[in-house]
Short mmCIF file of C-alpha atoms in Angstrom, two decimals:
data_model
loop_
_atom_site.label_atom_id
_atom_site.label_comp_id
_atom_site.label_asym_id
_atom_site.label_seq_id
_atom_site.Cartn_x
_atom_site.Cartn_y
_atom_site.Cartn_z
CA MET Y 1 0.03 0.05 0.05
CA ASP Y 2 1.27 3.17 -1.00
CA ALA Y 3 0.20 5.81 1.64
CA THR Y 4 1.42 9.02 -0.18
CA PHE Y 5 -1.26 11.28 -1.84
CA THR Y 6 -0.91 12.35 -5.94
CA GLU Y 7 -0.70 15.93 -6.45
CA GLU Y 8 -4.16 14.97 -7.78
CA GLN Y 9 -5.82 13.81 -4.63
CA GLN Y 10 -4.15 16.32 -3.01
CA GLU Y 11 -5.66 19.14 -5.38
CA ILE Y 12 -9.20 17.62 -4.47
CA ARG Y 13 -8.61 18.40 -0.77
CA ARG Y 14 -7.19 21.86 -1.65
CA THR Y 15 -10.29 22.71 -3.46
CA LEU Y 16 -12.73 21.47 -0.82
CA ARG Y 17 -11.44 22.71 1.58
CA GLU Y 18 -10.91 26.13 0.74
CA LEU Y 19 -14.84 25.99 -0.27
CA THR Y 20 -16.74 24.28 2.60
CA THR Y 21 -14.67 26.93 5.03
CA LYS Y 22 -16.07 29.66 2.61
CA ARG Y 23 -19.66 28.04 2.14
CA CYS Y 24 -20.18 25.57 4.91
CA THR Y 25 -20.44 27.68 8.30
CA PRO Y 26 -21.96 26.08 10.93
CA ASP Y 27 -24.64 28.50 10.37
CA ASP Y 28 -25.06 28.40 6.45
CA VAL Y 29 -24.94 24.20 7.50
CA LYS Y 30 -27.80 24.94 10.39
CA ALA Y 31 -29.36 27.30 7.40
CA ALA Y 32 -29.40 24.68 4.18
CA THR Y 33 -30.89 21.59 6.59
CA ARG Y 34 -34.05 24.34 6.61
CA THR Y 35 -34.62 24.48 2.97
CA PRO Y 36 -37.70 21.95 1.25
CA ALA Y 37 -34.65 20.10 -0.13
CA GLY Y 38 -32.99 19.99 2.79
CA HIS Y 39 -29.12 21.12 1.37
CA ASP Y 40 -28.00 24.02 -0.30
CA LEU Y 41 -28.44 23.89 -3.86
CA ALA Y 42 -26.05 26.90 -5.02
CA LEU Y 43 -23.92 24.57 -3.13
CA TRP Y 44 -24.49 21.59 -4.93
CA GLY Y 45 -24.67 23.09 -8.22
CA ALA Y 46 -21.20 24.24 -7.18
CA LEU Y 47 -20.31 20.63 -6.24
CA GLY Y 48 -21.53 18.78 -8.96
CA THR Y 49 -21.87 21.33 -12.49
CA GLU Y 50 -18.50 23.31 -11.47
CA LEU Y 51 -16.06 20.86 -9.74
CA GLY Y 52 -17.22 17.50 -11.67
CA LEU Y 53 -17.40 15.54 -7.34
CA PRO Y 54 -20.58 13.33 -8.06
CA GLY Y 55 -18.39 11.85 -11.68
CA LEU Y 56 -15.28 11.09 -9.85
CA ALA Y 57 -15.69 7.35 -9.06
CA LEU Y 58 -17.03 7.17 -12.85
CA PRO Y 59 -15.92 5.69 -15.77
CA GLU Y 60 -14.86 8.44 -18.55
CA ARG Y 61 -17.56 7.19 -20.94
CA TYR Y 62 -19.98 8.13 -18.92
CA GLY Y 63 -18.61 11.44 -18.54
CA GLY Y 64 -16.86 10.60 -15.54
CA VAL Y 65 -13.62 11.00 -14.42
CA GLY Y 66 -12.22 7.40 -14.10
CA ALA Y 67 -10.60 7.70 -10.28
CA THR Y 68 -11.08 5.41 -7.42
CA VAL Y 69 -12.54 5.18 -4.61
CA THR Y 70 -9.64 7.24 -3.13
CA GLU Y 71 -10.20 10.24 -4.06
CA LEU Y 72 -14.30 10.11 -3.56
CA ALA Y 73 -13.37 9.39 -0.12
CA LEU Y 74 -11.08 11.60 0.50
CA ALA Y 75 -13.89 14.42 -0.86
CA GLN Y 76 -15.88 12.80 1.18
CA GLU Y 77 -13.82 13.86 4.61
CA GLU Y 78 -13.43 16.96 3.42
CA LEU Y 79 -17.26 17.39 3.51
CA GLY Y 80 -17.18 15.48 6.36
CA ARG Y 81 -15.66 18.13 7.77
CA ALA Y 82 -18.00 21.47 7.99
CA LEU Y 83 -20.82 18.63 8.09
CA ALA Y 84 -22.20 19.78 4.26
CA PRO Y 85 -25.91 18.24 3.58
CA SER Y 86 -25.39 17.28 0.11
CA PRO Y 87 -26.69 14.20 -2.02
CA LEU Y 88 -24.02 13.48 -2.74
CA PHE Y 89 -23.15 10.45 -0.67
CA ALA Y 90 -26.74 9.18 -1.51
CA THR Y 91 -26.07 10.38 -5.19
CA CYS Y 92 -22.69 8.74 -5.50
CA GLY Y 93 -22.54 6.43 -2.54
CA LEU Y 94 -25.30 4.41 -2.86
CA ALA Y 95 -26.95 4.77 -6.27
CA ALA Y 96 -24.55 5.08 -8.65
CA PRO Y 97 -22.74 2.21 -8.16
CA LEU Y 98 -25.44 0.16 -8.05
CA ILE Y 99 -26.56 1.07 -11.66
CA ALA Y 100 -23.10 0.32 -13.11
CA ALA Y 101 -23.14 -2.95 -11.23
CA LEU Y 102 -26.78 -3.91 -12.47
CA GLY Y 103 -28.08 -1.76 -15.00
CA THR Y 104 -28.69 -2.39 -18.78
CA ASP Y 105 -25.73 -0.48 -21.09
CA ALA Y 106 -29.42 1.45 -21.88
CA GLN Y 107 -29.81 2.96 -18.30
CA ARG Y 108 -25.92 3.30 -17.82
CA GLU Y 109 -25.80 5.57 -20.52
CA ALA Y 110 -29.05 7.58 -19.75
CA LEU Y 111 -28.94 7.85 -16.10
CA LEU Y 112 -25.07 7.82 -15.05
CA THR Y 113 -23.82 10.22 -17.74
CA ARG Y 114 -26.38 12.85 -15.67
CA ILE Y 115 -25.54 11.75 -12.57
CA ALA Y 116 -21.98 13.26 -13.54
CA GLY Y 117 -22.79 15.70 -14.94
CA GLY Y 118 -24.58 16.79 -11.41
CA ARG Y 119 -27.77 16.82 -13.65
CA LEU Y 120 -29.50 13.89 -11.41
CA THR Y 121 -29.63 13.18 -7.70
CA ALA Y 122 -30.51 9.74 -6.71
CA ALA Y 123 -31.48 7.64 -3.44
CA LEU Y 124 -31.80 4.08 -2.43
CA ALA Y 125 -35.43 3.06 -1.18
CA VAL Y 126 -34.81 -0.02 1.60
CA PRO Y 127 -38.09 -0.76 2.87
CA GLY Y 128 -38.64 -0.48 6.97
CA THR Y 129 -35.52 -0.30 8.86
CA GLY Y 130 -33.47 -2.38 7.43
CA LEU Y 131 -30.73 -0.36 5.02
CA ALA Y 132 -27.41 -1.52 7.24
CA THR Y 133 -28.97 -4.96 6.80
CA ALA Y 134 -29.26 -4.41 2.62
CA LEU Y 135 -26.07 -3.22 2.82
CA GLY Y 136 -24.68 -6.15 4.42
CA LEU Y 137 -23.14 -4.57 6.90
CA VAL Y 138 -24.12 -5.58 10.39
CA ALA Y 139 -25.84 -9.17 9.21
CA GLU Y 140 -25.99 -11.23 6.17
CA ASN Y 141 -28.41 -9.88 3.00
CA THR Y 142 -31.01 -12.66 3.08
CA GLY Y 143 -33.83 -10.42 0.92
CA ASP Y 144 -35.59 -11.04 4.59
CA TRP Y 145 -36.25 -6.86 5.03
CA ALA Y 146 -37.11 -6.25 1.29
CA GLY Y 147 -40.92 -7.95 2.88
CA GLY Y 148 -40.32 -11.21 1.84
CA GLY Y 149 -43.80 -11.56 0.73
CA ARG Y 150 -45.06 -11.16 3.99
CA ALA Y 151 -47.31 -7.44 4.88
CA GLY Y 152 -45.06 -4.74 5.43
CA GLY Y 153 -41.91 -3.43 2.51
CA VAL Y 154 -42.27 -2.96 -0.75
CA GLN Y 155 -43.89 -5.77 -3.48
CA ALA Y 156 -43.60 -5.84 -6.93
CA ARG Y 157 -46.34 -6.97 -9.63
CA ARG Y 158 -46.06 -7.01 -13.30
CA ALA Y 159 -49.00 -5.24 -14.58
CA ASP Y 160 -49.47 -3.59 -18.21
CA GLY Y 161 -46.61 -4.89 -19.68
CA GLY Y 162 -44.09 -3.58 -17.35
CA TRP Y 163 -43.67 -3.07 -12.89
CA HIS Y 164 -46.24 -1.59 -10.19
CA LEU Y 165 -44.91 -1.53 -7.05
CA TYR Y 166 -47.15 -1.08 -3.53
CA GLY Y 167 -45.66 -0.75 -0.20
CA GLN Y 168 -43.79 1.95 2.07
CA ALA Y 169 -39.95 2.65 2.49
CA GLU Y 170 -38.43 4.64 5.64
CA GLN Y 171 -35.32 6.27 6.42
CA VAL Y 172 -34.88 7.22 3.32
CA LEU Y 173 -31.78 9.23 2.54
CA ASP Y 174 -32.54 12.52 0.40
CA GLY Y 175 -35.03 10.76 -1.00
CA HIS Y 176 -38.14 13.40 -0.23
CA SER Y 177 -35.39 15.58 -2.64
CA ALA Y 178 -34.15 12.86 -5.38
CA GLY Y 179 -34.85 12.69 -8.97
CA LEU Y 180 -34.05 9.54 -9.02
CA LEU Y 181 -35.56 6.47 -6.76
CA LEU Y 182 -33.96 3.07 -6.52
CA VAL Y 183 -36.43 1.20 -4.70
CA ALA Y 184 -36.04 -2.91 -3.79
CA ALA Y 185 -39.07 -4.60 -4.25
CA HIS Y 186 -39.68 -8.19 -3.39
CA THR Y 187 -41.67 -10.63 -5.94
CA GLY Y 188 -41.88 -13.94 -6.81
CA GLY Y 189 -44.36 -14.80 -4.07
CA PHE Y 190 -43.19 -17.42 -2.29
CA ALA Y 191 -42.47 -20.52 -4.77
CA ARG Y 192 -39.41 -18.09 -6.20
CA SER Y 193 -39.13 -15.26 -3.53
CA ARG Y 194 -36.40 -12.58 -4.40
CA THR Y 195 -35.44 -9.49 -4.20
CA LEU Y 196 -35.37 -7.18 -7.38
CA LEU Y 197 -34.10 -2.92 -8.15
CA PHE Y 198 -36.30 -0.85 -9.68
CA LEU Y 199 -36.38 2.78 -11.35
CA VAL Y 200 -38.85 5.20 -10.10
CA ARG Y 201 -38.73 9.09 -11.57
CA GLU Y 202 -39.55 11.35 -8.73
CA ASP Y 203 -42.70 12.59 -10.93
CA ALA Y 204 -44.25 8.85 -11.25
CA ALA Y 205 -47.68 8.04 -10.62
CA GLY Y 206 -48.92 6.81 -6.82
CA LEU Y 207 -45.83 8.18 -5.01
CA VAL Y 208 -45.89 9.93 -1.82
CA ARG Y 209 -42.52 11.62 -0.61
CA THR Y 210 -42.75 13.59 2.92
CA ARG Y 211 -39.72 14.25 4.40
CA GLN Y 212 -38.92 13.23 8.23
CA THR Y 213 -37.97 14.94 11.14
CA SER Y 214 -34.63 13.58 11.79
CA LEU Y 215 -32.07 14.01 14.50
CA ASP Y 216 -29.42 14.32 12.28
CA GLU Y 217 -30.76 16.92 10.09
CA THR Y 218 -27.79 17.29 7.87
CA ARG Y 219 -28.79 13.73 6.73
CA PRO Y 220 -32.27 14.55 5.70
CA GLN Y 221 -34.50 11.36 5.48
CA ALA Y 222 -37.94 10.62 3.71
CA ARG Y 223 -40.38 8.53 3.70
CA LEU Y 224 -41.83 6.92 0.61
CA GLU Y 225 -45.04 5.77 -0.37
CA LEU Y 226 -45.84 3.54 -3.15
CA ARG Y 227 -49.36 2.76 -4.41
CA ASP Y 228 -49.25 0.81 -7.23
CA VAL Y 229 -46.70 3.38 -8.75
CA PRO Y 230 -45.25 2.33 -12.49
CA ALA Y 231 -41.26 1.53 -12.20
CA GLU Y 232 -38.59 0.20 -13.90
CA LEU Y 233 -36.62 -3.15 -13.52
CA LEU Y 234 -33.17 -2.36 -13.06
CA GLY Y 235 -31.03 -4.63 -15.27
CA GLN Y 236 -32.01 -7.83 -15.37
CA ASP Y 237 -34.49 -10.81 -13.87
CA GLU Y 238 -31.09 -12.70 -13.12
CA GLY Y 239 -29.26 -9.88 -11.49
CA ASP Y 240 -27.28 -10.48 -8.24
CA VAL Y 241 -29.18 -8.00 -6.09
CA PRO Y 242 -27.66 -9.35 -2.50
CA GLY Y 243 -23.83 -9.17 -4.10
CA ALA Y 244 -24.32 -6.10 -5.56
CA LEU Y 245 -25.74 -4.75 -2.52
CA ALA Y 246 -22.80 -5.91 -0.23
CA ALA Y 247 -20.35 -4.83 -2.31
CA VAL Y 248 -21.90 -1.12 -2.25
CA GLY Y 249 -22.06 -1.86 1.13
CA ASP Y 250 -18.55 -2.03 2.12
CA THR Y 251 -17.75 1.35 -0.54
CA ALA Y 252 -20.41 3.11 1.53
CA ALA Y 253 -19.16 2.34 4.57
CA THR Y 254 -15.26 3.92 3.55
CA LEU Y 255 -17.10 6.30 2.41
CA LEU Y 256 -19.15 6.78 5.81
CA ALA Y 257 -15.96 5.97 7.73
CA ALA Y 258 -13.94 9.07 5.62
CA ASP Y 259 -16.99 11.19 6.17
CA ALA Y 260 -16.95 10.72 10.26
CA VAL Y 261 -13.02 10.76 10.25
CA GLY Y 262 -13.49 14.39 9.01
CA ALA Y 263 -15.90 15.23 11.27
CA ALA Y 264 -13.86 14.33 14.63
CA ASP Y 265 -11.28 15.96 12.98
CA ARG Y 266 -12.75 19.27 12.96
CA ALA Y 267 -14.75 18.76 16.61
CA LEU Y 268 -10.96 18.26 17.51
CA GLU Y 269 -9.78 21.28 16.13
CA ARG Y 270 -12.43 23.07 17.57
CA THR Y 271 -12.22 22.04 20.76
CA VAL Y 272 -8.29 22.66 21.10
CA GLY Y 273 -9.13 26.40 20.06
CA TYR Y 274 -11.67 26.55 22.88
CA VAL Y 275 -9.33 25.37 25.78
CA LYS Y 276 -6.64 27.12 24.29
CA GLU Y 277 -8.28 30.59 24.78
CA ARG Y 278 -10.65 29.98 27.76
CA GLU Y 279 -9.52 30.56 31.42
CA GLN Y 280 -10.32 29.26 35.07
CA PHE Y 281 -8.01 30.27 37.77
CA GLY Y 282 -6.11 32.55 35.89
CA ARG Y 283 -4.71 30.07 32.89
CA PRO Y 284 -6.02 28.59 30.03
CA ILE Y 285 -7.88 25.41 30.82
CA GLY Y 286 -5.78 23.39 27.92
CA SER Y 287 -2.93 23.72 29.99
CA PHE Y 288 -4.41 21.58 32.33
CA GLN Y 289 -2.89 18.00 32.93
CA ALA Y 290 -6.54 16.09 32.70
CA VAL Y 291 -7.58 18.09 29.46
CA LYS Y 292 -4.36 17.27 27.84
CA HIS Y 293 -5.21 13.76 28.54
CA ARG Y 294 -8.43 13.45 27.30
CA LEU Y 295 -7.76 15.76 23.68
CA ALA Y 296 -4.92 13.16 23.42
CA ASP Y 297 -6.55 10.36 23.66
CA VAL Y 298 -9.37 11.94 21.12
CA TYR Y 299 -6.07 12.44 18.67
CA VAL Y 300 -5.19 8.74 19.13
CA ALA Y 301 -8.30 7.78 18.43
CA VAL Y 302 -9.22 10.23 15.16
CA GLN Y 303 -5.67 9.43 13.76
CA ALA Y 304 -6.75 5.40 13.83
CA ALA Y 305 -9.97 5.66 12.22
CA ARG Y 306 -8.34 7.85 9.62
CA SER Y 307 -5.96 5.13 9.01
CA ALA Y 308 -8.65 2.37 8.93
CA ALA Y 309 -10.49 4.63 6.78
CA TYR Y 310 -7.73 5.26 4.11
CA TYR Y 311 -6.59 1.50 3.97
CA ALA Y 312 -10.09 0.55 3.41
CA ALA Y 313 -10.22 3.18 0.54
CA TRP Y 314 -7.09 1.53 -0.97
CA ALA Y 315 -8.32 -1.49 -0.62
CA ALA Y 316 -11.94 -0.81 -2.51
CA GLY Y 317 -10.08 0.62 -5.44
CA ASP Y 318 -7.18 -1.93 -5.56
CA THR Y 319 -8.75 -4.90 -7.48
CA GLY Y 320 -5.64 -7.42 -7.51
CA GLY Y 321 -3.45 -6.25 -4.81
CA THR Y 322 -5.84 -7.42 -2.38
CA GLY Y 323 -8.43 -10.35 -3.77
CA GLY Y 324 -11.14 -7.95 -3.18
CA GLU Y 325 -10.80 -7.18 0.72
CA ARG Y 326 -13.63 -5.43 1.89
CA ALA Y 327 -12.50 -3.31 5.04
CA GLY Y 328 -15.03 -1.02 5.13
CA GLY Y 329 -17.21 -2.37 7.72
CA LEU Y 330 -14.87 -1.49 10.42
CA ALA Y 331 -13.48 0.95 9.04
CA LEU Y 332 -16.98 2.87 10.06
CA ALA Y 333 -16.66 1.15 13.14
CA GLN Y 334 -13.34 2.68 14.10
CA ALA Y 335 -14.59 6.33 12.30
CA LEU Y 336 -17.72 6.36 14.19
CA GLU Y 337 -16.47 5.63 17.92
CA ALA Y 338 -14.19 8.18 17.26
CA LEU Y 339 -16.66 10.40 16.05
CA ARG Y 340 -18.76 9.50 19.07
CA THR Y 341 -15.70 10.28 21.81
CA ALA Y 342 -14.87 13.53 19.98
CA ALA Y 343 -18.12 14.98 19.86
CA ALA Y 344 -18.93 13.92 23.46
CA GLU Y 345 -15.44 15.67 24.65
CA ALA Y 346 -16.13 18.52 22.70
CA VAL Y 347 -19.40 18.99 24.62
CA GLN Y 348 -17.33 18.51 27.88
CA LEU Y 349 -14.98 20.34 27.71
CA HIS Y 350 -16.97 23.48 26.11
CA GLY Y 351 -18.50 23.52 29.29
CA GLY Y 352 -21.98 25.02 30.06
CA ILE Y 353 -22.14 26.80 26.68
CA GLY Y 354 -21.80 23.28 25.40
CA PHE Y 355 -24.48 21.67 27.10
CA THR Y 356 -26.59 23.73 24.92
CA TRP Y 357 -28.45 22.11 22.34
CA GLU Y 358 -28.00 25.07 19.99
CA HIS Y 359 -24.25 25.20 20.79
CA ASP Y 360 -22.22 24.27 17.48
CA ALA Y 361 -20.88 21.06 19.18
CA HIS Y 362 -24.27 19.30 18.95
CA LEU Y 363 -23.88 18.83 15.52
CA TYR Y 364 -21.79 16.68 15.66
CA LEU Y 365 -22.76 14.85 18.85
CA LYS Y 366 -26.07 14.37 15.71
CA ARG Y 367 -24.28 12.94 13.09
CA ALA Y 368 -22.57 10.88 15.20
CA ALA Y 369 -25.80 9.52 17.07
CA GLY Y 370 -27.86 9.61 13.69
CA ASP Y 371 -25.15 7.83 11.17
CA GLU Y 372 -24.32 4.60 14.24
CA LEU Y 373 -28.57 4.67 14.25
CA LEU Y 374 -28.43 4.04 10.19
CA PHE Y 375 -25.42 2.17 9.74
CA GLY Y 376 -24.97 0.87 12.62
CA PRO Y 377 -24.45 0.11 15.90
CA VAL Y 378 -20.96 -0.09 16.01
CA HIS Y 379 -20.75 -4.03 17.65
CA LEU Y 380 -22.71 -5.01 15.11
CA LEU Y 381 -20.87 -3.58 12.57
CA ARG Y 382 -17.11 -5.30 14.44
CA ALA Y 383 -19.12 -8.54 14.68
CA ARG Y 384 -20.02 -8.95 11.75
CA ALA Y 385 -16.02 -7.78 10.00
CA ALA Y 386 -15.44 -10.70 12.10
CA GLN Y 387 -18.11 -13.25 10.79
CA THR Y 388 -16.81 -12.42 7.54
CA ALA Y 389 -13.44 -12.77 8.25
CA ALA Y 390 -14.10 -16.49 10.16
CA LEU Y 391 -12.22 -15.18 12.78
CA PHE Y 392 -14.11 -17.11 15.59
CA GLY Y 393 -14.39 -20.27 13.10
CA PRO Y 394 -17.19 -20.71 10.19
CA ALA Y 395 -20.01 -21.19 12.59
CA ALA Y 396 -19.88 -17.65 14.52
CA ALA Y 397 -22.84 -15.35 13.88
CA VAL Y 398 -23.87 -11.80 14.26
CA SER Y 399 -26.52 -11.18 16.89
CA ALA Y 400 -27.99 -8.67 18.41
#
């Protein structure tokens, strides 16, 4: 593994750092979350059409840059530092890789080209609260989360020469504003039960999208109600949907790990700046040994999480050296724990002002808690990684 970043990778970091420093202050973030879209449309325009960020990891034949997961992870880290609300993760971390893996040539050409140019956003809709399970992060993906033919979930049936969906999906990241929805639905009945992915346009008849109140407003979520909604099958009937979801899950976990590392690093940076200025007993509180030790522990946790995230990104982009090693889940567990620790210390060491709900430190605390609720918890991420690696033998199992 070569841990040295190229000049192009460094330029990605510098450009995004400059942009987010100017246009993603805490006040800007709070204001963006209160808009109908849940993010700053002007900022997304700059990221998408001007910088071409959505196309970083997409092939050049679709208008992308043809870079690797590493470049996208570095971009996600910088956005995580600012807690910038944007549809980048939902579009390029979840939806676009599934389209690339399962879509037909015509679907890839039509959709990935628009995504790469920043003209189309997309979201992955999974029934219930099973997103982490569907991505294979906390348990084996058996398809039960899609409804399994029982009441609930989303059901797909053939009608009028096409497909129609009926059901409901919760906790859909950026689902209220995405121009395209990838909906996981159960089909085939009991005899040939399977889960497939379907494309649903934002203006499809019978589709009702409602933005939900979420703990972390910087990651807006929506509830989708599908009432006999016309849909287009993504790819072919025989596509390996569970396998594609598991592969995308590793990439998504890697991007989330980088995002959490960026947020944790910025939370630590702000806390260090505060303890240098805040005085008690005639001296800065940062000069007290107990405070130094606490911040040193956070620093070690953040650096360890950064190393894990970078390794996961390298492994995801290395097609030959690691034999397809998937380290995203473990890196995500490390990063979420580091962010949770950094955010908690930020609240504690900011003292009385830090405990007020309106203080900026709580933005990091909410991000840590929100991500763990959606993609964790940490102990199940680690248990799943141990199970996948057969760390405790082939009979190892993940239990809640």
